[in-house]
PDB file of C-alpha atoms in Angstrom:
ATOM      1  CA  MET A   1     -66.206 -26.202   1.808  1.00  0.00           C
ATOM      2  CA  GLN A   2     -63.964 -29.153   2.509  1.00  0.00           C
ATOM      3  CA  ILE A   3     -65.764 -31.983   4.275  1.00  0.00           C
ATOM      4  CA  SER A   4     -63.938 -34.834   5.957  1.00  0.00           C
ATOM      5  CA  TYR A   5     -65.338 -37.882   7.709  1.00  0.00           C
ATOM      6  CA  GLN A   6     -61.918 -39.215   8.697  1.00  0.00           C
ATOM      7  CA  GLY A   7     -62.239 -41.840  11.405  1.00  0.00           C
ATOM      8  CA  GLN A   8     -66.027 -42.067  11.130  1.00  0.00           C
ATOM      9  CA  VAL A   9     -67.913 -45.255  10.358  1.00  0.00           C
ATOM     10  CA  ALA A  10     -70.882 -44.951   7.999  1.00  0.00           C
ATOM     11  CA  LEU A  11     -73.594 -47.497   7.223  1.00  0.00           C
ATOM     12  CA  VAL A  12     -75.409 -47.058   3.903  1.00  0.00           C
ATOM     13  CA  THR A  13     -78.280 -49.409   3.068  1.00  0.00           C
ATOM     14  CA  GLY A  14     -79.094 -50.345  -0.513  1.00  0.00           C
ATOM     15  CA  ALA A  15     -75.634 -49.373  -1.696  1.00  0.00           C
ATOM     16  CA  SER A  16     -75.102 -51.708  -4.643  1.00  0.00           C
ATOM     17  CA  ARG A  17     -76.474 -49.356  -7.273  1.00  0.00           C
ATOM     18  CA  GLY A  18     -78.148 -46.059  -8.033  1.00  0.00           C
ATOM     19  CA  ILE A  19     -78.342 -43.373  -5.373  1.00  0.00           C
ATOM     20  CA  GLY A  20     -77.046 -45.621  -2.571  1.00  0.00           C
ATOM     21  CA  ARG A  21     -73.922 -46.487  -4.509  1.00  0.00           C
ATOM     22  CA  ALA A  22     -73.193 -42.820  -5.210  1.00  0.00           C
ATOM     23  CA  ILE A  23     -73.687 -41.956  -1.514  1.00  0.00           C
ATOM     24  CA  ALA A  24     -71.428 -44.783  -0.335  1.00  0.00           C
ATOM     25  CA  LEU A  25     -68.687 -43.763  -2.779  1.00  0.00           C
ATOM     26  CA  ALA A  26     -68.893 -40.072  -1.917  1.00  0.00           C
ATOM     27  CA  LEU A  27     -68.662 -40.738   1.831  1.00  0.00           C
ATOM     28  CA  ALA A  28     -65.790 -43.165   1.310  1.00  0.00           C
ATOM     29  CA  GLN A  29     -63.888 -40.732  -0.894  1.00  0.00           C
ATOM     30  CA  ALA A  30     -64.195 -38.110   1.844  1.00  0.00           C
ATOM     31  CA  GLY A  31     -62.572 -40.417   4.363  1.00  0.00           C
ATOM     32  CA  ALA A  32     -65.387 -42.370   6.025  1.00  0.00           C
ATOM     33  CA  THR A  33     -65.137 -46.101   6.621  1.00  0.00           C
ATOM     34  CA  VAL A  34     -68.257 -47.140   4.720  1.00  0.00           C
ATOM     35  CA  ILE A  35     -70.224 -50.349   5.090  1.00  0.00           C
ATOM     36  CA  GLY A  36     -72.730 -50.690   2.252  1.00  0.00           C
ATOM     37  CA  THR A  37     -75.515 -53.228   2.298  1.00  0.00           C
ATOM     38  CA  ALA A  38     -77.260 -55.176  -0.448  1.00  0.00           C
ATOM     39  CA  THR A  39     -79.848 -57.940  -0.361  1.00  0.00           C
ATOM     40  CA  SER A  40     -77.753 -60.343  -2.445  1.00  0.00           C
ATOM     41  CA  GLU A  41     -74.253 -61.802  -2.173  1.00  0.00           C
ATOM     42  CA  SER A  42     -73.409 -60.479  -5.626  1.00  0.00           C
ATOM     43  CA  GLY A  43     -74.605 -57.011  -4.647  1.00  0.00           C
ATOM     44  CA  ALA A  44     -72.474 -57.063  -1.499  1.00  0.00           C
ATOM     45  CA  ALA A  45     -69.466 -58.253  -3.518  1.00  0.00           C
ATOM     46  CA  ALA A  46     -69.930 -55.379  -5.981  1.00  0.00           C
ATOM     47  CA  ILE A  47     -69.977 -52.912  -3.075  1.00  0.00           C
ATOM     48  CA  SER A  48     -66.840 -54.445  -1.584  1.00  0.00           C
ATOM     49  CA  GLU A  49     -65.088 -54.054  -4.922  1.00  0.00           C
ATOM     50  CA  ALA A  50     -66.139 -50.418  -5.277  1.00  0.00           C
ATOM     51  CA  LEU A  51     -65.226 -49.485  -1.697  1.00  0.00           C
ATOM     52  CA  ALA A  52     -62.046 -51.549  -1.330  1.00  0.00           C
ATOM     53  CA  PRO A  53     -59.711 -48.668  -2.295  1.00  0.00           C
ATOM     54  CA  TYR A  54     -61.140 -46.667   0.627  1.00  0.00           C
ATOM     55  CA  GLY A  55     -61.195 -49.407   3.238  1.00  0.00           C
ATOM     56  CA  GLY A  56     -64.943 -49.976   3.082  1.00  0.00           C
ATOM     57  CA  GLU A  57     -66.907 -53.128   2.310  1.00  0.00           C
ATOM     58  CA  GLY A  58     -70.250 -54.597   1.345  1.00  0.00           C
ATOM     59  CA  ARG A  59     -72.446 -56.751   3.574  1.00  0.00           C
ATOM     60  CA  VAL A  60     -75.613 -58.707   2.898  1.00  0.00           C
ATOM     61  CA  LEU A  61     -78.680 -57.341   4.693  1.00  0.00           C
ATOM     62  CA  ASP A  62     -82.395 -57.656   4.126  1.00  0.00           C
ATOM     63  CA  VAL A  63     -83.568 -54.556   5.994  1.00  0.00           C
ATOM     64  CA  ARG A  64     -86.906 -56.261   6.669  1.00  0.00           C
ATOM     65  CA  ASP A  65     -85.084 -58.678   8.981  1.00  0.00           C
ATOM     66  CA  GLY A  66     -84.904 -57.018  12.402  1.00  0.00           C
ATOM     67  CA  ALA A  67     -82.589 -59.589  13.982  1.00  0.00           C
ATOM     68  CA  ALA A  68     -80.158 -59.388  11.064  1.00  0.00           C
ATOM     69  CA  THR A  69     -80.224 -55.606  11.325  1.00  0.00           C
ATOM     70  CA  GLU A  70     -79.302 -55.692  15.024  1.00  0.00           C
ATOM     71  CA  GLY A  71     -76.643 -58.298  14.314  1.00  0.00           C
ATOM     72  CA  LEU A  72     -75.014 -56.272  11.561  1.00  0.00           C
ATOM     73  CA  VAL A  73     -74.919 -53.069  13.620  1.00  0.00           C
ATOM     74  CA  GLU A  74     -73.299 -54.968  16.508  1.00  0.00           C
ATOM     75  CA  ALA A  75     -70.782 -56.637  14.217  1.00  0.00           C
ATOM     76  CA  ILE A  76     -69.784 -53.315  12.642  1.00  0.00           C
ATOM     77  CA  ALA A  77     -69.351 -51.713  16.067  1.00  0.00           C
ATOM     78  CA  LYS A  78     -67.038 -54.572  17.022  1.00  0.00           C
ATOM     79  CA  ASP A  79     -65.025 -54.742  13.789  1.00  0.00           C
ATOM     80  CA  LYS A  80     -64.828 -51.105  12.735  1.00  0.00           C
ATOM     81  CA  GLY A  81     -66.109 -48.975  15.604  1.00  0.00           C
ATOM     82  CA  ALA A  82     -69.468 -47.444  16.492  1.00  0.00           C
ATOM     83  CA  ILE A  83     -71.510 -46.118  13.587  1.00  0.00           C
ATOM     84  CA  ALA A  84     -71.453 -42.319  13.387  1.00  0.00           C
ATOM     85  CA  ILE A  85     -73.404 -41.977  10.135  1.00  0.00           C
ATOM     86  CA  LEU A  86     -76.488 -43.944   9.117  1.00  0.00           C
ATOM     87  CA  VAL A  87     -77.873 -43.432   5.634  1.00  0.00           C
ATOM     88  CA  ASN A  88     -81.242 -45.120   5.161  1.00  0.00           C
ATOM     89  CA  ASN A  89     -81.385 -45.525   1.417  1.00  0.00           C
ATOM     90  CA  ALA A  90     -82.727 -49.028   0.746  1.00  0.00           C
ATOM     91  CA  GLY A  91     -86.166 -48.896  -0.800  1.00  0.00           C
ATOM     92  CA  VAL A  92     -88.549 -50.749  -3.059  1.00  0.00           C
ATOM     93  CA  THR A  93     -91.627 -49.869  -5.105  1.00  0.00           C
ATOM     94  CA  ARG A  94     -94.735 -51.938  -5.815  1.00  0.00           C
ATOM     95  CA  ASP A  95     -96.621 -49.489  -8.002  1.00  0.00           C
ATOM     96  CA  THR A  96    -100.276 -49.993  -8.801  1.00  0.00           C
ATOM     97  CA  LEU A  97    -103.485 -48.037  -8.483  1.00  0.00           C
ATOM     98  CA  LEU A  98    -104.975 -48.317  -5.028  1.00  0.00           C
ATOM     99  CA  MET A  99    -108.050 -50.193  -6.181  1.00  0.00           C
ATOM    100  CA  ARG A 100    -105.750 -52.906  -7.483  1.00  0.00           C
ATOM    101  CA  MET A 101    -103.234 -52.776  -4.635  1.00  0.00           C
ATOM    102  CA  LYS A 102    -102.818 -56.009  -2.709  1.00  0.00           C
ATOM    103  CA  ASP A 103    -102.174 -56.150   1.025  1.00  0.00           C
ATOM    104  CA  GLU A 104     -98.685 -57.486   0.369  1.00  0.00           C
ATOM    105  CA  ASP A 105     -97.898 -54.614  -2.038  1.00  0.00           C
ATOM    106  CA  TRP A 106     -98.717 -52.232   0.779  1.00  0.00           C
ATOM    107  CA  ALA A 107     -97.022 -54.202   3.551  1.00  0.00           C
ATOM    108  CA  GLN A 108     -93.798 -54.851   1.706  1.00  0.00           C
ATOM    109  CA  VAL A 109     -93.227 -51.217   0.781  1.00  0.00           C
ATOM    110  CA  ILE A 110     -94.076 -49.937   4.269  1.00  0.00           C
ATOM    111  CA  ASP A 111     -91.840 -52.560   5.859  1.00  0.00           C
ATOM    112  CA  THR A 112     -88.819 -51.954   3.611  1.00  0.00           C
ATOM    113  CA  ASP A 113     -89.081 -48.189   3.135  1.00  0.00           C
ATOM    114  CA  LEU A 114     -90.372 -47.097   6.545  1.00  0.00           C
ATOM    115  CA  SER A 115     -90.284 -49.748   9.278  1.00  0.00           C
ATOM    116  CA  ALA A 116     -86.693 -50.664   8.408  1.00  0.00           C
ATOM    117  CA  VAL A 117     -85.679 -47.056   9.002  1.00  0.00           C
ATOM    118  CA  PHE A 118     -87.186 -47.259  12.481  1.00  0.00           C
ATOM    119  CA  ARG A 119     -85.326 -50.501  13.233  1.00  0.00           C
ATOM    120  CA  LEU A 120     -81.980 -49.311  11.844  1.00  0.00           C
ATOM    121  CA  SER A 121     -82.193 -45.974  13.625  1.00  0.00           C
ATOM    122  CA  ARG A 122     -82.987 -47.670  16.935  1.00  0.00           C
ATOM    123  CA  ALA A 123     -80.086 -50.067  16.444  1.00  0.00           C
ATOM    124  CA  VAL A 124     -77.476 -47.354  15.852  1.00  0.00           C
ATOM    125  CA  LEU A 125     -78.745 -44.960  18.541  1.00  0.00           C
ATOM    126  CA  ARG A 126     -77.037 -46.625  21.493  1.00  0.00           C
ATOM    127  CA  GLY A 127     -73.606 -46.005  20.000  1.00  0.00           C
ATOM    128  CA  MET A 128     -74.474 -42.477  18.897  1.00  0.00           C
ATOM    129  CA  MET A 129     -75.862 -41.563  22.341  1.00  0.00           C
ATOM    130  CA  LYS A 130     -72.638 -42.747  23.958  1.00  0.00           C
ATOM    131  CA  ALA A 131     -70.536 -40.812  21.480  1.00  0.00           C
ATOM    132  CA  ARG A 132     -72.767 -37.740  21.840  1.00  0.00           C
ATOM    133  CA  TYR A 133     -72.561 -37.519  18.061  1.00  0.00           C
ATOM    134  CA  GLY A 134     -74.481 -38.991  15.166  1.00  0.00           C
ATOM    135  CA  ARG A 135     -75.941 -38.318  11.746  1.00  0.00           C
ATOM    136  CA  ILE A 136     -79.035 -40.103  10.484  1.00  0.00           C
ATOM    137  CA  VAL A 137     -80.025 -39.242   6.931  1.00  0.00           C
ATOM    138  CA  SER A 138     -82.916 -40.998   5.224  1.00  0.00           C
ATOM    139  CA  VAL A 139     -83.589 -40.895   1.513  1.00  0.00           C
ATOM    140  CA  GLY A 140     -87.196 -39.869   0.966  1.00  0.00           C
ATOM    141  CA  SER A 141     -88.806 -38.816  -2.278  1.00  0.00           C
ATOM    142  CA  VAL A 142     -90.474 -35.826  -3.861  1.00  0.00           C
ATOM    143  CA  VAL A 143     -93.603 -37.955  -4.154  1.00  0.00           C
ATOM    144  CA  GLY A 144     -93.732 -38.213  -0.371  1.00  0.00           C
ATOM    145  CA  LEU A 145     -94.539 -34.489  -0.494  1.00  0.00           C
ATOM    146  CA  MET A 146     -96.556 -34.321  -3.739  1.00  0.00           C
ATOM    147  CA  GLY A 147     -98.303 -37.659  -3.831  1.00  0.00           C
ATOM    148  CA  ASN A 148     -98.298 -39.736  -6.988  1.00  0.00           C
ATOM    149  CA  ALA A 149    -101.014 -41.801  -8.635  1.00  0.00           C
ATOM    150  CA  GLY A 150    -100.107 -45.470  -8.485  1.00  0.00           C
ATOM    151  CA  GLN A 151     -97.743 -45.063  -5.531  1.00  0.00           C
ATOM    152  CA  ALA A 152     -99.970 -44.725  -2.463  1.00  0.00           C
ATOM    153  CA  ASN A 153     -97.819 -47.254  -0.587  1.00  0.00           C
ATOM    154  CA  TYR A 154     -94.489 -45.678  -1.562  1.00  0.00           C
ATOM    155  CA  CYS A 155     -95.713 -42.122  -0.925  1.00  0.00           C
ATOM    156  CA  ALA A 156     -97.095 -43.110   2.484  1.00  0.00           C
ATOM    157  CA  ALA A 157     -93.740 -44.625   3.439  1.00  0.00           C
ATOM    158  CA  LYS A 158     -91.724 -41.657   2.163  1.00  0.00           C
ATOM    159  CA  ALA A 159     -94.037 -39.138   3.862  1.00  0.00           C
ATOM    160  CA  GLY A 160     -93.828 -41.260   7.004  1.00  0.00           C
ATOM    161  CA  LEU A 161     -90.050 -40.853   7.034  1.00  0.00           C
ATOM    162  CA  ILE A 162     -90.489 -37.121   7.460  1.00  0.00           C
ATOM    163  CA  GLY A 163     -92.696 -37.372  10.559  1.00  0.00           C
ATOM    164  CA  PHE A 164     -90.438 -40.070  11.950  1.00  0.00           C
ATOM    165  CA  SER A 165     -87.330 -37.956  11.457  1.00  0.00           C
ATOM    166  CA  LYS A 166     -88.867 -34.855  13.001  1.00  0.00           C
ATOM    167  CA  SER A 167     -89.905 -36.814  16.095  1.00  0.00           C
ATOM    168  CA  LEU A 168     -86.564 -38.507  16.536  1.00  0.00           C
ATOM    169  CA  ALA A 169     -84.786 -35.195  15.955  1.00  0.00           C
ATOM    170  CA  ARG A 170     -86.711 -33.761  18.902  1.00  0.00           C
ATOM    171  CA  GLU A 171     -85.942 -36.746  21.120  1.00  0.00           C
ATOM    172  CA  ILE A 172     -82.186 -36.764  20.660  1.00  0.00           C
ATOM    173  CA  GLY A 173     -81.323 -33.239  19.584  1.00  0.00           C
ATOM    174  CA  SER A 174     -79.623 -32.553  22.896  1.00  0.00           C
ATOM    175  CA  ARG A 175     -77.143 -35.369  22.298  1.00  0.00           C
ATOM    176  CA  GLY A 176     -75.426 -34.024  19.199  1.00  0.00           C
ATOM    177  CA  ILE A 177     -77.365 -36.333  16.905  1.00  0.00           C
ATOM    178  CA  THR A 178     -79.187 -34.931  13.881  1.00  0.00           C
ATOM    179  CA  VAL A 179     -81.926 -36.655  11.883  1.00  0.00           C
ATOM    180  CA  ASN A 180     -82.779 -35.430   8.401  1.00  0.00           C
ATOM    181  CA  VAL A 181     -84.345 -36.457   5.112  1.00  0.00           C
ATOM    182  CA  VAL A 182     -83.132 -35.849   1.572  1.00  0.00           C
ATOM    183  CA  ALA A 183     -86.030 -35.981  -0.872  1.00  0.00           C
ATOM    184  CA  PRO A 184     -84.830 -36.677  -4.424  1.00  0.00           C
ATOM    185  CA  GLY A 185     -86.905 -35.720  -7.430  1.00  0.00           C
ATOM    186  CA  PHE A 186     -86.641 -37.484 -10.750  1.00  0.00           C
ATOM    187  CA  ILE A 187     -83.225 -39.179 -10.688  1.00  0.00           C
ATOM    188  CA  ASP A 188     -81.659 -41.240 -13.444  1.00  0.00           C
ATOM    189  CA  THR A 189     -81.547 -44.710 -11.838  1.00  0.00           C
ATOM    190  CA  ASP A 190     -82.777 -48.235 -12.535  1.00  0.00           C
ATOM    191  CA  MET A 191     -85.924 -47.374 -10.580  1.00  0.00           C
ATOM    192  CA  THR A 192     -86.875 -44.506 -12.913  1.00  0.00           C
ATOM    193  CA  LYS A 193     -85.591 -46.294 -16.050  1.00  0.00           C
ATOM    194  CA  ALA A 194     -88.416 -48.739 -15.457  1.00  0.00           C
ATOM    195  CA  LEU A 195     -90.932 -45.988 -16.256  1.00  0.00           C
ATOM    196  CA  PRO A 196     -92.497 -45.913 -19.755  1.00  0.00           C
ATOM    197  CA  GLU A 197     -90.967 -43.360 -22.155  1.00  0.00           C
ATOM    198  CA  ALA A 198     -94.142 -41.230 -22.261  1.00  0.00           C
ATOM    199  CA  ALA A 199     -94.232 -41.006 -18.470  1.00  0.00           C
ATOM    200  CA  ARG A 200     -90.571 -39.963 -18.371  1.00  0.00           C
ATOM    201  CA  GLY A 201     -91.167 -37.234 -20.952  1.00  0.00           C
ATOM    202  CA  ALA A 202     -94.179 -35.864 -19.098  1.00  0.00           C
ATOM    203  CA  LEU A 203     -92.234 -35.826 -15.845  1.00  0.00           C
ATOM    204  CA  LEU A 204     -89.266 -34.003 -17.380  1.00  0.00           C
ATOM    205  CA  GLU A 205     -91.550 -31.186 -18.483  1.00  0.00           C
ATOM    206  CA  GLN A 206     -92.189 -30.521 -14.797  1.00  0.00           C
ATOM    207  CA  VAL A 207     -88.503 -30.010 -14.008  1.00  0.00           C
ATOM    208  CA  PRO A 208     -87.239 -26.418 -14.348  1.00  0.00           C
ATOM    209  CA  ALA A 209     -83.644 -27.657 -14.408  1.00  0.00           C
ATOM    210  CA  GLY A 210     -84.545 -29.420 -17.650  1.00  0.00           C
ATOM    211  CA  ARG A 211     -82.717 -32.628 -16.882  1.00  0.00           C
ATOM    212  CA  LEU A 212     -82.937 -35.721 -14.770  1.00  0.00           C
ATOM    213  CA  GLY A 213     -81.009 -35.604 -11.540  1.00  0.00           C
ATOM    214  CA  ALA A 214     -77.848 -37.677 -11.214  1.00  0.00           C
ATOM    215  CA  PRO A 215     -77.252 -39.968  -8.236  1.00  0.00           C
ATOM    216  CA  GLU A 216     -74.298 -37.694  -7.408  1.00  0.00           C
ATOM    217  CA  ASP A 217     -76.692 -34.752  -6.947  1.00  0.00           C
ATOM    218  CA  ILE A 218     -78.356 -36.671  -4.126  1.00  0.00           C
ATOM    219  CA  ALA A 219     -75.062 -37.909  -2.705  1.00  0.00           C
ATOM    220  CA  ALA A 220     -73.822 -34.332  -2.366  1.00  0.00           C
ATOM    221  CA  ALA A 221     -76.864 -33.344  -0.286  1.00  0.00           C
ATOM    222  CA  VAL A 222     -76.606 -36.468   1.884  1.00  0.00           C
ATOM    223  CA  CYS A 223     -72.880 -35.891   2.439  1.00  0.00           C
ATOM    224  CA  PHE A 224     -73.530 -32.357   3.615  1.00  0.00           C
ATOM    225  CA  LEU A 225     -76.217 -33.377   6.112  1.00  0.00           C
ATOM    226  CA  ALA A 226     -73.994 -36.255   7.280  1.00  0.00           C
ATOM    227  CA  SER A 227     -71.096 -33.915   7.963  1.00  0.00           C
ATOM    228  CA  PRO A 228     -70.080 -32.013  11.107  1.00  0.00           C
ATOM    229  CA  ALA A 229     -70.846 -28.811   9.151  1.00  0.00           C
ATOM    230  CA  ALA A 230     -74.595 -29.545   9.318  1.00  0.00           C
ATOM    231  CA  SER A 231     -74.736 -29.843  13.116  1.00  0.00           C
ATOM    232  CA  TYR A 232     -77.433 -27.147  13.451  1.00  0.00           C
ATOM    233  CA  ILE A 233     -79.785 -28.693  10.874  1.00  0.00           C
ATOM    234  CA  THR A 234     -82.135 -31.345  12.212  1.00  0.00           C
ATOM    235  CA  GLY A 235     -85.643 -32.591  11.484  1.00  0.00           C
ATOM    236  CA  GLU A 236     -85.301 -31.027   8.052  1.00  0.00           C
ATOM    237  CA  THR A 237     -86.241 -32.343   4.625  1.00  0.00           C
ATOM    238  CA  LEU A 238     -83.858 -31.162   1.934  1.00  0.00           C
ATOM    239  CA  GLN A 239     -85.425 -31.312  -1.515  1.00  0.00           C
ATOM    240  CA  VAL A 240     -83.107 -32.124  -4.391  1.00  0.00           C
ATOM    241  CA  ASN A 241     -85.348 -32.117  -7.416  1.00  0.00           C
ATOM    242  CA  GLY A 242     -84.239 -29.498  -9.939  1.00  0.00           C
ATOM    243  CA  GLY A 243     -87.164 -27.310  -8.947  1.00  0.00           C
ATOM    244  CA  MET A 244     -89.774 -29.943  -9.764  1.00  0.00           C
ATOM    245  CA  TYR A 245     -91.503 -29.252  -6.481  1.00  0.00           C
ATOM    246  CA  MET A 246     -90.850 -26.324  -4.138  1.00  0.00           C
ATOM    247  CA  GLN A 247     -92.146 -25.863  -0.623  1.00  0.00           C
TER     248      GLN A 247
ATOM    249  CA  MET B   1     -70.048 -48.568  51.012  1.00  0.00           C
ATOM    250  CA  SER B   2     -70.198 -51.849  49.093  1.00  0.00           C
ATOM    251  CA  SER B   3     -68.644 -52.197  45.689  1.00  0.00           C
ATOM    252  CA  LEU B   4     -72.122 -52.484  44.179  1.00  0.00           C
ATOM    253  CA  GLU B   5     -73.084 -49.108  45.592  1.00  0.00           C
ATOM    254  CA  GLU B   6     -69.881 -47.563  44.321  1.00  0.00           C
ATOM    255  CA  LYS B   7     -70.384 -49.026  40.879  1.00  0.00           C
ATOM    256  CA  VAL B   8     -73.979 -47.802  40.643  1.00  0.00           C
ATOM    257  CA  LYS B   9     -73.093 -44.378  41.990  1.00  0.00           C
ATOM    258  CA  LYS B  10     -70.365 -44.030  39.392  1.00  0.00           C
ATOM    259  CA  ILE B  11     -72.782 -44.907  36.574  1.00  0.00           C
ATOM    260  CA  ILE B  12     -75.385 -42.441  37.825  1.00  0.00           C
ATOM    261  CA  ALA B  13     -72.787 -39.677  38.159  1.00  0.00           C
ATOM    262  CA  GLU B  14     -71.512 -40.351  34.676  1.00  0.00           C
ATOM    263  CA  GLN B  15     -74.912 -40.570  32.976  1.00  0.00           C
ATOM    264  CA  LEU B  16     -76.466 -37.580  34.691  1.00  0.00           C
ATOM    265  CA  SER B  17     -73.281 -35.478  34.784  1.00  0.00           C
ATOM    266  CA  VAL B  18     -73.472 -34.916  38.549  1.00  0.00           C
ATOM    267  CA  SER B  19     -70.767 -35.383  41.180  1.00  0.00           C
ATOM    268  CA  GLU B  20     -70.836 -38.554  43.255  1.00  0.00           C
ATOM    269  CA  ASP B  21     -71.290 -36.726  46.581  1.00  0.00           C
ATOM    270  CA  GLN B  22     -74.549 -35.258  45.317  1.00  0.00           C
ATOM    271  CA  ILE B  23     -76.000 -38.755  45.111  1.00  0.00           C
ATOM    272  CA  LYS B  24     -77.746 -39.841  48.330  1.00  0.00           C
ATOM    273  CA  PRO B  25     -79.764 -43.031  48.685  1.00  0.00           C
ATOM    274  CA  GLU B  26     -83.016 -41.061  48.506  1.00  0.00           C
ATOM    275  CA  SER B  27     -81.878 -38.843  45.606  1.00  0.00           C
ATOM    276  CA  ALA B  28     -84.498 -38.905  42.844  1.00  0.00           C
ATOM    277  CA  PHE B  29     -83.021 -38.688  39.365  1.00  0.00           C
ATOM    278  CA  VAL B  30     -85.548 -36.296  37.921  1.00  0.00           C
ATOM    279  CA  GLU B  31     -86.467 -34.141  40.940  1.00  0.00           C
ATOM    280  CA  ASP B  32     -83.095 -34.002  42.729  1.00  0.00           C
ATOM    281  CA  LEU B  33     -80.468 -34.679  40.072  1.00  0.00           C
ATOM    282  CA  GLY B  34     -82.020 -32.826  37.140  1.00  0.00           C
ATOM    283  CA  ALA B  35     -82.445 -35.761  34.784  1.00  0.00           C
ATOM    284  CA  ASP B  36     -84.805 -35.542  31.798  1.00  0.00           C
ATOM    285  CA  SER B  37     -86.662 -38.508  30.291  1.00  0.00           C
ATOM    286  CA  LEU B  38     -83.853 -39.271  27.871  1.00  0.00           C
ATOM    287  CA  ASP B  39     -81.299 -39.257  30.710  1.00  0.00           C
ATOM    288  CA  THR B  40     -83.316 -41.840  32.613  1.00  0.00           C
ATOM    289  CA  VAL B  41     -83.573 -44.056  29.529  1.00  0.00           C
ATOM    290  CA  GLU B  42     -79.821 -43.805  29.066  1.00  0.00           C
ATOM    291  CA  LEU B  43     -79.269 -44.584  32.723  1.00  0.00           C
ATOM    292  CA  VAL B  44     -81.399 -47.715  32.536  1.00  0.00           C
ATOM    293  CA  MET B  45     -79.532 -48.800  29.393  1.00  0.00           C
ATOM    294  CA  ALA B  46     -76.188 -48.265  31.103  1.00  0.00           C
ATOM    295  CA  LEU B  47     -77.324 -50.309  34.127  1.00  0.00           C
ATOM    296  CA  GLU B  48     -78.571 -53.097  31.852  1.00  0.00           C
ATOM    297  CA  GLU B  49     -75.209 -53.210  30.158  1.00  0.00           C
ATOM    298  CA  GLU B  50     -73.115 -53.083  33.328  1.00  0.00           C
ATOM    299  CA  PHE B  51     -75.058 -55.747  35.220  1.00  0.00           C
ATOM    300  CA  GLU B  52     -76.122 -57.816  32.210  1.00  0.00           C
ATOM    301  CA  ILE B  53     -79.776 -57.624  33.083  1.00  0.00           C
ATOM    302  CA  ASP B  54     -82.898 -56.704  31.171  1.00  0.00           C
ATOM    303  CA  ILE B  55     -85.052 -54.103  32.900  1.00  0.00           C
ATOM    304  CA  PRO B  56     -88.596 -54.145  31.473  1.00  0.00           C
ATOM    305  CA  ASP B  57     -90.221 -50.753  30.836  1.00  0.00           C
ATOM    306  CA  GLU B  58     -92.810 -51.159  33.584  1.00  0.00           C
ATOM    307  CA  GLU B  59     -90.028 -51.879  36.085  1.00  0.00           C
ATOM    308  CA  ALA B  60     -87.828 -49.068  34.784  1.00  0.00           C
ATOM    309  CA  GLU B  61     -90.616 -46.584  35.456  1.00  0.00           C
ATOM    310  CA  LYS B  62     -90.553 -47.490  39.146  1.00  0.00           C
ATOM    311  CA  ILE B  63     -86.813 -46.913  39.476  1.00  0.00           C
ATOM    312  CA  ARG B  64     -86.655 -43.305  40.560  1.00  0.00           C
ATOM    313  CA  THR B  65     -83.887 -43.075  43.159  1.00  0.00           C
ATOM    314  CA  PHE B  66     -80.387 -44.400  43.850  1.00  0.00           C
ATOM    315  CA  GLN B  67     -81.865 -46.747  46.458  1.00  0.00           C
ATOM    316  CA  ASP B  68     -84.422 -48.041  43.911  1.00  0.00           C
ATOM    317  CA  VAL B  69     -81.555 -49.015  41.620  1.00  0.00           C
ATOM    318  CA  LEU B  70     -79.706 -50.826  44.393  1.00  0.00           C
ATOM    319  CA  ASN B  71     -82.839 -52.718  45.423  1.00  0.00           C
ATOM    320  CA  TYR B  72     -83.584 -53.713  41.857  1.00  0.00           C
ATOM    321  CA  ILE B  73     -80.102 -54.918  41.108  1.00  0.00           C
ATOM    322  CA  LYS B  74     -79.791 -56.823  44.389  1.00  0.00           C
ATOM    323  CA  THR B  75     -82.902 -58.808  43.561  1.00  0.00           C
ATOM    324  CA  HIS B  76     -82.317 -59.244  39.819  1.00  0.00           C
ATOM    325  CA  ALA B  77     -78.631 -59.335  38.930  1.00  0.00           C
ATOM    326  CA  SER B  78     -76.623 -62.493  39.437  1.00  0.00           C
ATOM    327  CA  SER B  79     -73.383 -60.541  39.448  1.00  0.00           C
ATOM    328  CA  ALA B  80     -74.510 -58.255  42.272  1.00  0.00           C
ATOM    329  CA  SER B  81     -74.007 -60.633  45.216  1.00  0.00           C
TER     330      SER B  81
END
């Protein structure tokens, strides 16, 4: 299957490294004009460098900042054209057992990983409704389905994405806009490198594929759902986890 | 018909995919013109954009017919006079 996003503008949050970077590159290589966001100037510069050959660029955005989010979406619409593809990838973790979890550990993860998706989706919808076309893909997590000790905040946010996406999919399905989630399993990124060796080993034993996932494995699933070929798939959660968890 | 009426009628026709002669002053968007809730939200957004006004939700709920739109814009939009 040959997928092309020629002439489409894509916004990918958290695109400076890991899964977001792989998604931004894959979309750009297939012809999309990709804007990738990072929280820092250096992150945005790295994205610009990576996407320059394809006409894309990096921008600074803290997804917790609602006004900045609106501003960026407006600026992109003006400079590049209305956003056809939104990939909500930016996320943080503040892992700790619930009894030790501080209010700010909870609030920060919910705000960045869930509330930001609401704000970004709302911001891009006006353009998508007008175009009668749009693709919203949010990066969830296998732990949003399984639960995970020490990640009550993160799991709540990632599970929340699923209910959010199903609701929005129902609201705007008649307008050619699809809303889906890709739920990665254990992927080889900075986020999972931070885990202790013993925890990594124990996790790997749970994966029938016998290996960690690569960011490109996730990018491939996101690219499919973001393509015209996936127009009849909406409100769905696609699990990409090497068989670690099956529904 | 004034230019305001023409402008509003054109927006309604476009948003609800109906022909302009179907739209009478008393035409209700949902009951007469077949709009669903999303259509009415889109219509309000299109009116806000065209007339550079902000229509609060509680006001938007009361706008049910072509005439309601005209009345609202006449009293709220500076560009309508």
